[in-house]
Short mmCIF file of C-alpha atoms in Angstrom, two decimals:
data_model
loop_
_atom_site.label_atom_id
_atom_site.label_comp_id
_atom_site.label_asym_id
_atom_site.label_seq_id
_atom_site.Cartn_x
_atom_site.Cartn_y
_atom_site.Cartn_z
CA MET F 1 9.00 13.58 4.51
CA VAL F 2 10.97 16.54 3.08
CA TYR F 3 10.34 18.45 6.31
CA THR F 4 11.69 15.65 8.54
CA PRO F 5 15.43 16.31 9.14
CA SER F 6 16.48 12.66 9.07
CA MET F 7 14.85 12.17 5.64
CA GLY F 8 14.53 15.33 3.57
CA MET F 9 14.43 15.58 -0.18
CA SER F 10 16.76 12.61 -0.67
CA TRP F 11 14.35 10.15 0.87
CA ALA F 12 11.34 11.82 -0.76
CA LEU F 13 12.89 11.42 -4.22
CA LEU F 14 13.72 7.80 -3.39
CA MET F 15 10.08 7.14 -2.52
CA PHE F 16 8.64 8.85 -5.61
CA VAL F 17 11.05 7.05 -7.96
CA ALA F 18 10.30 3.75 -6.22
CA TYR F 19 6.55 4.18 -6.67
CA SER F 20 7.11 5.12 -10.29
CA MET F 21 9.12 1.93 -10.79
CA SER F 22 6.34 -0.09 -9.20
CA PHE F 23 3.89 1.11 -11.87
CA ILE F 24 6.36 0.28 -14.63
CA THR F 25 6.95 -3.19 -13.17
CA ALA F 26 3.22 -3.84 -12.81
CA GLY F 27 2.49 -2.79 -16.38
CA LEU F 28 5.36 -4.54 -18.13
CA LEU F 29 5.67 -7.73 -16.07
CA PHE F 30 2.50 -8.48 -14.11
CA ALA F 31 -0.42 -7.15 -16.18
CA LYS F 32 -0.26 -9.63 -19.07
CA PRO F 33 0.19 -12.93 -17.18
CA MET F 34 -2.61 -12.04 -14.76
CA ARG F 35 -4.98 -10.94 -17.50
CA ASP F 36 -4.15 -14.01 -19.62
CA ILE F 37 -5.73 -16.24 -16.97
CA ASN F 38 -8.71 -13.88 -16.53
CA CYS F 39 -7.86 -12.84 -12.98
CA VAL F 40 -10.50 -10.84 -11.15
CA THR F 41 -8.23 -10.11 -8.18
CA MET F 42 -4.55 -10.46 -7.37
CA LEU F 43 -5.39 -13.58 -5.34
CA ASP F 44 -6.78 -15.64 -8.22
CA PRO F 45 -3.37 -17.10 -9.26
CA PHE F 46 -3.06 -18.63 -5.79
CA LYS F 47 -6.45 -20.30 -6.05
CA LEU F 48 -5.65 -21.63 -9.51
CA LYS F 49 -2.21 -22.97 -8.65
CA TYR F 50 -2.38 -23.95 -4.98
CA GLY F 51 -6.06 -24.78 -4.59
CA LYS F 52 -8.93 -23.20 -2.68
CA VAL F 53 -7.57 -23.69 0.84
CA MET F 54 -4.22 -21.99 0.27
CA GLY F 55 -5.97 -19.39 -1.86
CA VAL F 56 -8.21 -18.49 1.09
CA VAL F 57 -5.23 -18.34 3.49
CA LEU F 58 -3.41 -15.86 1.26
CA SER F 59 -6.67 -13.99 0.65
CA LEU F 60 -6.99 -13.47 4.39
CA CYS F 61 -3.47 -12.02 4.40
CA SER F 62 -4.46 -9.58 1.66
CA LEU F 63 -7.70 -8.74 3.45
CA PHE F 64 -5.75 -7.93 6.61
CA VAL F 65 -3.39 -5.69 4.62
CA ASP F 66 -6.34 -3.70 3.24
CA LEU F 67 -8.02 -3.57 6.64
CA THR F 68 -4.92 -1.97 8.20
CA TRP F 69 -4.66 0.44 5.29
CA VAL F 70 -8.11 1.94 5.94
CA PRO F 71 -7.45 3.39 9.44
CA SER F 72 -4.03 4.66 8.35
CA THR F 73 -5.53 6.75 5.55
CA LEU F 74 -8.52 7.88 7.58
CA MET F 75 -6.31 9.08 10.43
CA GLY F 76 -4.37 11.25 7.99
CA LEU F 77 -7.58 12.63 6.52
CA GLY F 78 -9.14 13.18 9.93
CA GLY F 79 -6.06 15.03 11.12
CA MET F 80 -6.22 17.43 8.18
CA MET F 81 -9.93 18.08 8.64
CA SER F 82 -9.51 18.69 12.37
CA VAL F 83 -6.79 21.26 11.65
CA VAL F 84 -8.99 23.17 9.22
CA LEU F 85 -12.47 22.73 10.67
CA ASP F 86 -11.44 22.72 14.33
CA LEU F 87 -13.63 19.68 14.94
CA PRO F 88 -12.85 16.69 17.18
CA PHE F 89 -10.39 14.28 15.57
CA SER F 90 -12.69 11.26 15.93
CA ALA F 91 -15.65 13.11 14.40
CA CYS F 92 -13.57 14.06 11.35
CA ILE F 93 -12.52 10.43 10.87
CA TRP F 94 -16.11 9.15 10.95
CA ILE F 95 -17.28 11.90 8.58
CA SER F 96 -14.50 11.00 6.14
CA ALA F 97 -15.33 7.29 6.38
CA GLY F 98 -19.01 7.99 5.78
CA VAL F 99 -18.27 9.91 2.59
CA ALA F 100 -15.87 7.25 1.27
CA ILE F 101 -18.27 4.39 2.04
CA THR F 102 -21.24 6.18 0.48
CA TYR F 103 -19.78 6.95 -2.92
CA THR F 104 -18.02 3.57 -3.12
CA LEU F 105 -21.39 1.91 -2.53
CA MET F 106 -23.19 4.12 -5.04
CA GLY F 107 -20.88 3.53 -7.96
CA GLY F 108 -18.55 0.63 -7.15
CA LEU F 109 -15.53 0.41 -9.42
CA TYR F 110 -16.77 3.21 -11.65
CA SER F 111 -17.08 5.66 -8.77
CA VAL F 112 -13.60 4.86 -7.51
CA ALA F 113 -12.02 5.04 -10.96
CA TYR F 114 -13.63 8.30 -12.04
CA THR F 115 -13.30 10.06 -8.69
CA ASP F 116 -9.63 9.07 -8.62
CA ILE F 117 -9.12 10.78 -11.97
CA ILE F 118 -10.90 13.91 -10.76
CA GLN F 119 -8.99 13.86 -7.47
CA LEU F 120 -5.70 13.41 -9.31
CA VAL F 121 -6.31 16.52 -11.39
CA LEU F 122 -7.48 18.51 -8.35
CA ILE F 123 -4.43 17.49 -6.33
CA PHE F 124 -1.95 18.64 -8.93
CA VAL F 125 -3.76 21.86 -9.84
CA GLY F 126 -4.54 22.72 -6.22
CA LEU F 127 -1.00 22.18 -4.96
CA CYS F 128 0.47 24.12 -7.89
CA ILE F 129 -1.80 27.04 -6.97
CA CYS F 130 -0.58 26.90 -3.36
CA VAL F 131 3.16 26.66 -4.08
CA PRO F 132 3.73 30.33 -5.13
CA PHE F 133 1.89 31.64 -2.06
CA VAL F 134 3.90 29.45 0.32
CA LEU F 135 7.27 30.21 -1.32
CA THR F 136 6.64 33.96 -1.37
CA SER F 137 5.33 34.15 2.19
CA PRO F 138 7.17 36.85 4.20
CA HIS F 139 7.89 34.22 6.86
CA THR F 140 9.61 31.83 4.45
CA LEU F 141 13.29 32.09 3.49
CA ASP F 142 14.68 31.37 0.05
CA ILE F 143 14.61 27.56 -0.20
CA SER F 144 17.87 27.57 -2.20
CA GLN F 145 19.64 29.03 0.84
CA THR F 146 18.24 26.45 3.24
CA LEU F 147 18.82 23.45 0.95
CA MET F 148 22.14 22.58 2.55
CA ASN F 149 22.41 25.16 5.34
CA ASN F 150 21.28 24.72 8.91
CA THR F 151 19.30 27.94 9.44
CA LEU F 152 15.81 27.82 10.94
CA HIS F 153 15.62 24.08 10.41
CA ALA F 154 17.92 21.25 9.44
CA PRO F 155 18.92 21.28 5.71
CA TRP F 156 15.98 19.99 3.73
CA ILE F 157 18.18 18.01 1.36
CA GLY F 158 18.22 15.35 4.07
CA GLU F 159 20.90 13.23 5.67
CA LEU F 160 22.91 10.91 3.43
CA GLU F 161 25.01 8.57 5.54
CA LEU F 162 27.12 5.74 4.20
CA ARG F 163 26.04 3.40 6.98
CA LYS F 164 22.40 3.87 5.92
CA SER F 165 23.01 3.01 2.26
CA TRP F 166 21.61 -0.52 2.66
CA ILE F 167 18.58 0.90 4.46
CA MET F 168 17.92 3.25 1.54
CA ILE F 169 18.19 0.34 -0.90
CA ASP F 170 15.91 -1.69 1.33
CA ASP F 171 13.31 1.08 1.48
CA PHE F 172 13.52 1.64 -2.28
CA LEU F 173 12.74 -2.02 -2.96
CA PHE F 174 10.13 -2.00 -0.22
CA PHE F 175 8.20 0.81 -1.96
CA ALA F 176 8.89 -0.38 -5.51
CA LEU F 177 8.03 -4.06 -5.03
CA GLY F 178 5.94 -3.99 -1.88
CA SER F 179 3.29 -1.94 -3.69
CA LEU F 180 2.74 -4.96 -5.94
CA GLY F 181 1.49 -6.86 -2.90
CA TYR F 182 -1.68 -4.73 -2.66
CA GLN F 183 -4.85 -5.80 -4.43
CA ALA F 184 -5.81 -2.14 -4.90
CA PHE F 185 -2.65 -1.67 -6.95
CA HIS F 186 -3.68 -4.35 -9.44
CA GLN F 187 -7.42 -3.71 -9.65
CA ARG F 188 -6.92 -0.96 -12.24
CA THR F 189 -4.86 -3.16 -14.60
CA LEU F 190 -7.20 -6.13 -14.15
CA SER F 191 -10.31 -4.04 -14.91
CA ALA F 192 -8.81 -2.29 -17.97
CA SER F 193 -10.49 -2.94 -21.32
CA SER F 194 -7.39 -4.63 -22.76
CA THR F 195 -3.86 -5.65 -21.86
CA ALA F 196 -2.48 -2.82 -23.98
CA THR F 197 -4.63 -0.33 -22.08
CA ALA F 198 -3.48 -1.79 -18.76
CA LYS F 199 0.17 -1.37 -19.74
CA LEU F 200 -0.34 2.14 -21.07
CA THR F 201 -2.20 3.17 -17.92
CA SER F 202 0.61 1.88 -15.72
CA LEU F 203 3.30 3.68 -17.71
CA PHE F 204 1.26 6.89 -17.66
CA ALA F 205 0.87 6.59 -13.88
CA ALA F 206 4.64 6.12 -13.51
CA VAL F 207 5.22 9.52 -15.13
CA ILE F 208 2.34 11.29 -13.38
CA ILE F 209 3.50 10.35 -9.89
CA LEU F 210 6.89 11.97 -10.54
CA VAL F 211 5.23 15.15 -11.80
CA ILE F 212 2.89 15.34 -8.80
CA GLY F 213 5.90 14.96 -6.52
CA ILE F 214 7.34 18.33 -7.62
CA PRO F 215 4.87 20.65 -5.79
CA ILE F 216 4.90 18.33 -2.77
CA ILE F 217 8.69 18.59 -2.45
CA LEU F 218 8.57 22.38 -2.88
CA LEU F 219 5.95 22.71 -0.13
CA GLY F 220 8.04 20.55 2.19
CA ALA F 221 11.10 22.66 1.45
CA ALA F 222 9.15 25.84 2.21
CA ALA F 223 7.96 24.40 5.53
CA ALA F 224 11.58 23.63 6.44
CA SER F 225 12.54 27.23 5.55
CA THR F 226 9.82 28.97 7.57
CA ASP F 227 10.27 30.95 10.76
CA TRP F 228 7.20 29.56 12.52
CA ASN F 229 7.55 32.00 15.40
CA GLN F 230 6.49 34.82 13.05
CA THR F 231 3.39 32.98 11.83
CA THR F 232 0.01 32.56 13.50
CA TYR F 233 1.10 29.01 14.32
CA GLY F 234 3.75 30.31 16.70
CA SER F 235 6.69 28.66 18.36
CA PRO F 236 7.89 25.90 18.71
CA SER F 237 7.87 24.53 15.16
CA PRO F 238 5.64 21.63 14.04
CA TYR F 239 8.64 19.27 14.22
CA GLU F 240 9.38 20.25 17.81
CA ARG F 241 5.71 19.81 18.71
CA GLY F 242 5.67 16.32 17.20
CA GLU F 243 3.37 17.44 14.38
CA ALA F 244 5.77 16.91 11.49
CA ALA F 245 3.31 14.48 9.85
CA MET F 246 0.73 17.29 9.66
CA VAL F 247 3.10 19.96 8.35
CA LEU F 248 1.44 20.17 4.92
CA PRO F 249 -2.03 21.29 6.12
CA ILE F 250 -0.36 23.42 8.80
CA ALA F 251 1.78 25.18 6.18
CA LEU F 252 -1.20 25.74 3.90
CA GLN F 253 -3.26 27.14 6.75
CA HIS F 254 -0.66 29.54 8.14
CA LEU F 255 1.36 30.52 5.04
CA THR F 256 -1.38 31.15 2.48
CA PRO F 257 -4.52 33.32 2.29
CA PRO F 258 -7.65 31.63 3.69
CA PHE F 259 -9.25 30.88 0.31
CA ILE F 260 -6.00 29.37 -1.01
CA SER F 261 -5.66 27.34 2.17
CA ILE F 262 -9.11 25.85 1.65
CA ILE F 263 -8.27 24.89 -1.93
CA GLY F 264 -4.97 23.27 -0.98
CA ILE F 265 -6.19 21.32 2.03
CA GLY F 266 -9.27 20.21 0.10
CA CYS F 267 -7.03 18.80 -2.63
CA VAL F 268 -4.85 16.99 -0.11
CA ALA F 269 -7.98 15.57 1.51
CA ALA F 270 -9.10 14.34 -1.92
CA ALA F 271 -5.81 12.47 -2.32
CA VAL F 272 -6.25 10.69 0.98
CA MET F 273 -9.89 9.98 0.21
CA SER F 274 -8.92 8.23 -3.04
CA SER F 275 -6.69 5.88 -1.05
CA ALA F 276 -9.50 5.13 1.39
CA ASP F 277 -12.03 4.20 -1.29
CA SER F 278 -9.48 2.05 -3.11
CA ALA F 279 -8.82 0.12 0.10
CA LEU F 280 -12.57 -0.37 0.67
CA LEU F 281 -13.16 -1.70 -2.84
CA SER F 282 -10.03 -3.85 -2.72
CA ALA F 283 -10.99 -5.55 0.54
CA SER F 284 -14.58 -6.15 -0.57
CA SER F 285 -13.38 -7.61 -3.89
CA VAL F 286 -11.01 -10.02 -2.16
CA PHE F 287 -13.60 -11.18 0.36
CA THR F 288 -16.40 -11.57 -2.19
CA ASN F 289 -14.46 -13.25 -4.98
CA ASN F 290 -11.80 -15.23 -3.14
CA ILE F 291 -13.53 -16.19 0.11
CA TYR F 292 -17.32 -15.92 -0.14
CA ASN F 293 -17.74 -17.10 -3.74
CA THR F 294 -14.97 -19.69 -3.40
CA ILE F 295 -15.58 -21.33 -0.03
CA LEU F 296 -18.75 -20.05 1.62
CA ARG F 297 -21.20 -19.84 -1.30
CA PRO F 298 -19.78 -21.15 -4.61
CA GLN F 299 -23.31 -21.31 -6.06
CA ALA F 300 -24.14 -17.69 -5.20
CA SER F 301 -26.05 -15.77 -7.87
CA ASP F 302 -24.84 -12.54 -9.41
CA ARG F 303 -27.42 -10.54 -7.46
CA GLU F 304 -26.30 -12.13 -4.20
CA ILE F 305 -22.68 -11.35 -4.99
CA GLN F 306 -23.58 -7.72 -5.64
CA TRP F 307 -25.15 -7.43 -2.20
CA VAL F 308 -22.19 -9.17 -0.58
CA ILE F 309 -19.92 -6.56 -2.19
CA ARG F 310 -22.03 -3.75 -0.74
CA VAL F 311 -22.15 -5.27 2.74
CA SER F 312 -18.40 -5.93 2.62
CA VAL F 313 -17.69 -2.29 1.82
CA VAL F 314 -19.72 -1.17 4.83
CA VAL F 315 -18.21 -3.76 7.20
CA VAL F 316 -14.62 -3.02 6.14
CA GLY F 317 -15.28 0.71 6.42
CA VAL F 318 -16.79 0.47 9.91
CA VAL F 319 -14.15 -1.95 11.23
CA GLY F 320 -11.29 0.04 9.70
CA THR F 321 -12.67 3.30 11.08
CA SER F 322 -13.09 1.72 14.52
CA LEU F 323 -9.43 0.66 14.48
CA SER F 324 -8.44 4.30 14.01
CA SER F 325 -9.46 4.94 17.63
CA LEU F 326 -6.52 2.76 18.72
CA LYS F 327 -4.00 5.55 18.18
CA ASN F 328 -1.18 3.75 19.99
CA SER F 329 -1.69 0.61 17.91
CA ILE F 330 -2.18 2.14 14.46
CA LEU F 331 1.56 2.18 13.76
CA LEU F 332 1.70 -1.52 14.62
CA PHE F 333 -1.21 -2.24 12.26
CA TRP F 334 0.42 -0.29 9.45
CA PHE F 335 3.76 -2.02 10.03
CA ILE F 336 2.23 -5.51 9.93
CA GLY F 337 0.14 -4.72 6.86
CA ALA F 338 2.96 -3.15 4.84
CA GLU F 339 5.43 -5.87 5.78
CA MET F 340 2.96 -8.61 4.84
CA ALA F 341 2.36 -6.98 1.47
CA TYR F 342 6.10 -7.03 0.71
CA THR F 343 7.30 -10.17 2.45
CA ILE F 344 4.28 -12.41 1.82
CA ASN F 345 1.93 -11.13 -0.89
CA PHE F 346 4.53 -9.96 -3.40
CA SER F 347 6.73 -13.04 -2.96
CA GLN F 348 3.79 -15.42 -3.31
CA LEU F 349 2.45 -13.62 -6.39
CA LEU F 350 5.86 -13.63 -8.07
CA CYS F 351 6.33 -17.37 -7.55
CA ALA F 352 2.76 -18.27 -8.55
CA LEU F 353 3.01 -16.38 -11.84
CA PHE F 354 6.59 -16.97 -12.95
CA PHE F 355 7.84 -20.23 -11.35
CA ASN F 356 6.12 -23.42 -12.50
CA ILE F 357 7.80 -25.46 -9.75
CA SER F 358 5.99 -23.56 -6.97
CA ASN F 359 3.19 -25.43 -5.20
CA GLY F 360 1.08 -25.32 -2.06
CA TYR F 361 3.71 -26.91 0.18
CA GLY F 362 6.29 -24.34 -0.79
CA SER F 363 3.72 -21.57 -0.38
CA ILE F 364 3.01 -22.59 3.22
CA MET F 365 6.69 -22.86 4.13
CA GLY F 366 7.47 -19.57 2.40
CA LEU F 367 4.79 -17.81 4.43
CA LEU F 368 6.10 -19.25 7.71
CA VAL F 369 9.79 -18.66 6.95
CA GLY F 370 9.26 -15.10 5.72
CA LEU F 371 7.19 -14.07 8.73
CA MET F 372 9.59 -15.73 11.17
CA ILE F 373 12.69 -14.04 9.76
CA ARG F 374 10.99 -10.64 9.62
CA LEU F 375 9.75 -10.85 13.20
CA LEU F 376 13.12 -12.05 14.49
CA SER F 377 14.84 -9.17 12.67
CA GLY F 378 12.99 -6.70 14.90
CA ASP F 379 12.04 -3.06 14.38
CA PRO F 380 12.75 -0.33 16.96
CA ILE F 381 9.92 1.89 15.65
CA ILE F 382 7.29 -0.45 17.07
CA GLY F 383 9.45 -1.73 19.93
CA LEU F 384 10.12 -5.14 18.37
CA GLU F 385 13.47 -6.40 19.67
CA ALA F 386 15.96 -7.85 17.19
CA ILE F 387 16.81 -11.50 17.82
CA LEU F 388 18.61 -12.09 14.52
CA HIS F 389 21.60 -9.75 14.26
CA PHE F 390 22.59 -9.24 10.63
CA PRO F 391 25.97 -7.69 9.69
CA GLY F 392 26.00 -4.03 10.74
CA CYS F 393 23.54 -4.47 13.61
CA THR F 394 24.59 -2.10 16.39
CA LEU F 395 23.44 -1.32 19.92
CA GLU F 396 22.25 2.31 20.13
CA ASP F 397 20.76 3.71 23.35
CA GLY F 398 20.11 0.19 24.58
CA VAL F 399 18.29 -0.88 21.38
CA TYR F 400 19.68 -3.03 18.57
CA VAL F 401 19.37 -1.23 15.22
CA GLN F 402 19.64 -3.15 11.95
CA TYR F 403 21.58 -1.49 9.13
CA ALA F 404 21.15 -4.48 6.81
CA PRO F 405 18.22 -4.63 4.33
CA VAL F 406 16.12 -6.81 6.63
CA LYS F 407 12.84 -6.30 4.76
CA THR F 408 14.36 -7.43 1.48
CA ILE F 409 16.20 -10.30 3.17
CA SER F 410 12.85 -11.50 4.55
CA MET F 411 11.23 -11.20 1.12
CA LEU F 412 14.03 -13.12 -0.60
CA SER F 413 13.90 -15.75 2.14
CA THR F 414 10.21 -16.22 1.40
CA ILE F 415 10.90 -16.73 -2.31
CA ALA F 416 13.79 -19.12 -1.59
CA ALA F 417 11.66 -21.16 0.83
CA ILE F 418 8.77 -21.36 -1.64
CA LEU F 419 10.99 -22.66 -4.43
CA LEU F 420 13.08 -24.99 -2.26
CA PHE F 421 10.20 -26.71 -0.46
CA SER F 422 8.13 -26.80 -3.65
CA TYR F 423 10.96 -28.66 -5.38
CA LEU F 424 11.42 -31.05 -2.46
CA ALA F 425 7.70 -31.83 -2.30
CA SER F 426 7.56 -32.36 -6.05
CA VAL F 427 10.51 -34.79 -5.97
CA LEU F 428 9.19 -36.73 -2.97
CA PHE F 429 5.72 -37.26 -4.42
CA ASN F 430 6.64 -37.74 -8.07
CA LYS F 431 9.33 -40.34 -7.25
CA GLY F 432 7.04 -42.22 -4.90
CA VAL F 433 9.05 -41.53 -1.76
CA LEU F 434 5.85 -40.30 -0.15
CA PRO F 435 2.51 -42.01 -0.89
CA GLU F 436 0.16 -40.19 -3.23
CA LYS F 437 -2.65 -40.27 -0.64
CA TRP F 438 -0.61 -37.80 1.44
CA ASP F 439 -0.48 -35.34 -1.45
CA VAL F 440 -2.97 -32.78 -0.16
CA PHE F 441 -2.08 -30.17 -2.79
CA LYS F 442 -2.00 -32.69 -5.66
CA VAL F 443 1.58 -31.93 -6.63
CA LYS F 444 1.83 -35.08 -8.74
CA ALA F 445 -1.01 -33.90 -10.95
CA GLN F 446 -0.06 -30.22 -10.90
CA HIS F 447 -0.43 -28.33 -14.15
CA SER F 448 -0.22 -24.74 -15.31
CA PRO F 449 -3.02 -22.41 -14.17
CA VAL F 450 -6.15 -22.66 -16.29
CA PRO F 451 -7.81 -19.35 -17.15
CA LEU F 452 -10.82 -18.49 -15.01
CA SER F 453 -14.15 -18.87 -16.73
CA PRO F 454 -15.90 -15.53 -17.30
CA VAL F 455 -19.34 -17.13 -16.88
CA GLY F 456 -21.56 -18.41 -14.11
CA GLY F 457 -20.33 -17.98 -10.55
CA ALA F 458 -16.96 -16.71 -11.75
CA ILE F 459 -18.13 -13.63 -13.63
CA GLU F 460 -15.47 -11.01 -13.36
CA GLU F 461 -16.06 -8.66 -10.48
CA GLU F 462 -15.72 -5.55 -12.52
CA GLU F 463 -18.71 -6.69 -14.55
CA LYS F 464 -20.68 -7.14 -11.35
CA LEU F 465 -19.73 -3.66 -10.27
CA LYS F 466 -20.54 -2.19 -13.66
CA ASN F 467 -23.98 -3.83 -13.80
CA LYS F 468 -25.04 -3.07 -10.26
CA HIS F 469 -27.27 -0.12 -9.39
CA PRO F 470 -28.11 1.36 -5.99
CA SER F 471 -31.78 0.62 -6.50
CA GLU F 472 -31.14 -3.11 -6.75
#
């Protein structure tokens, strides 16, 4: 992101601060209410408040989000491995998927949690080792001179334009709040030993992500200050070749000694791998707890649930890896998944936890309204034409470009629709305007969510993962 001229350090800082805020928000606002009702996954509040049917609908949305996340991470990992190992791109992706699936199966939540800690340490230490070698490379200029000067590359501070101010605000909220729409984001706080631990972990993560961002920004700045024609990579530069997304492993390979390059790229690969295993566990948790054990087999035993978790991990891994072969469609998958997490999942979770008036009718209308507005707003990156033209929408090179915060407008529209239609449904049924027999979601008898029972078929998933063993 720092290396890309249209973004630079300004947008990178925005993203890191936004992700830091998302951890703070999760710890201070969402951890306690979700743990108070003994949630196993992020989707449990929907099942408790709206019923099983609407809970399954929203669970499918979350499952789709995780499924689109898997190929996105694996493509990044496969690209790095192919650069270093000089192996076919597809082979690297399947190797990466095999490793992620194997250790997620072997240890479940424990393997993901502990490997993430190890990977986190390796990422920071490894990148810090690489930074001095990249900055002192004879092919790299002083980054302080290229910060705001157009020398070998555009200034790496990035472009700050007044007309894009709403877009920056939109992207900040998208990263800060949209992250809360991922089950993987909440599975750490829900599996913590106590609410206090969950909050402390989130606040610690908010600080750590800012610290880890320092070497990443420095490496991006060095890449933007490098005369690539003098390196073994040659000319033109990665940006001109369309390889800006792979500039980090390229820089490590061509600007550092071989053994340092291996350390750095290995650490970056570990970071991507941690995202892949989190997505696998997240998707399997949602399917097992919110679909299989809720609708398909409510009477399933603990042993059966453990096997369903294992099978789900494999199926999600294979399907997600298969999607990575659709290179032209992967951007579309990522777009749909990320937008659903922000526009649908986050909005629905917020209303289910903090607005007593919300009900199943409002949830359905919120989902439809949010998706409709977002699709009609368009997005030139994936070739989606804008039908709704918000203030500031301009025609550039024959394509309408939105300069309004369309993602946030869609999210707020979802929340507004949920609350409005929930209130209307509540009034119509409670005042007898509509007969009670039409009340599918039982609005007239609606009450606050009752905590999930930690026994029987509803044993918390982390306990299932803790108790399982590969030999079972």
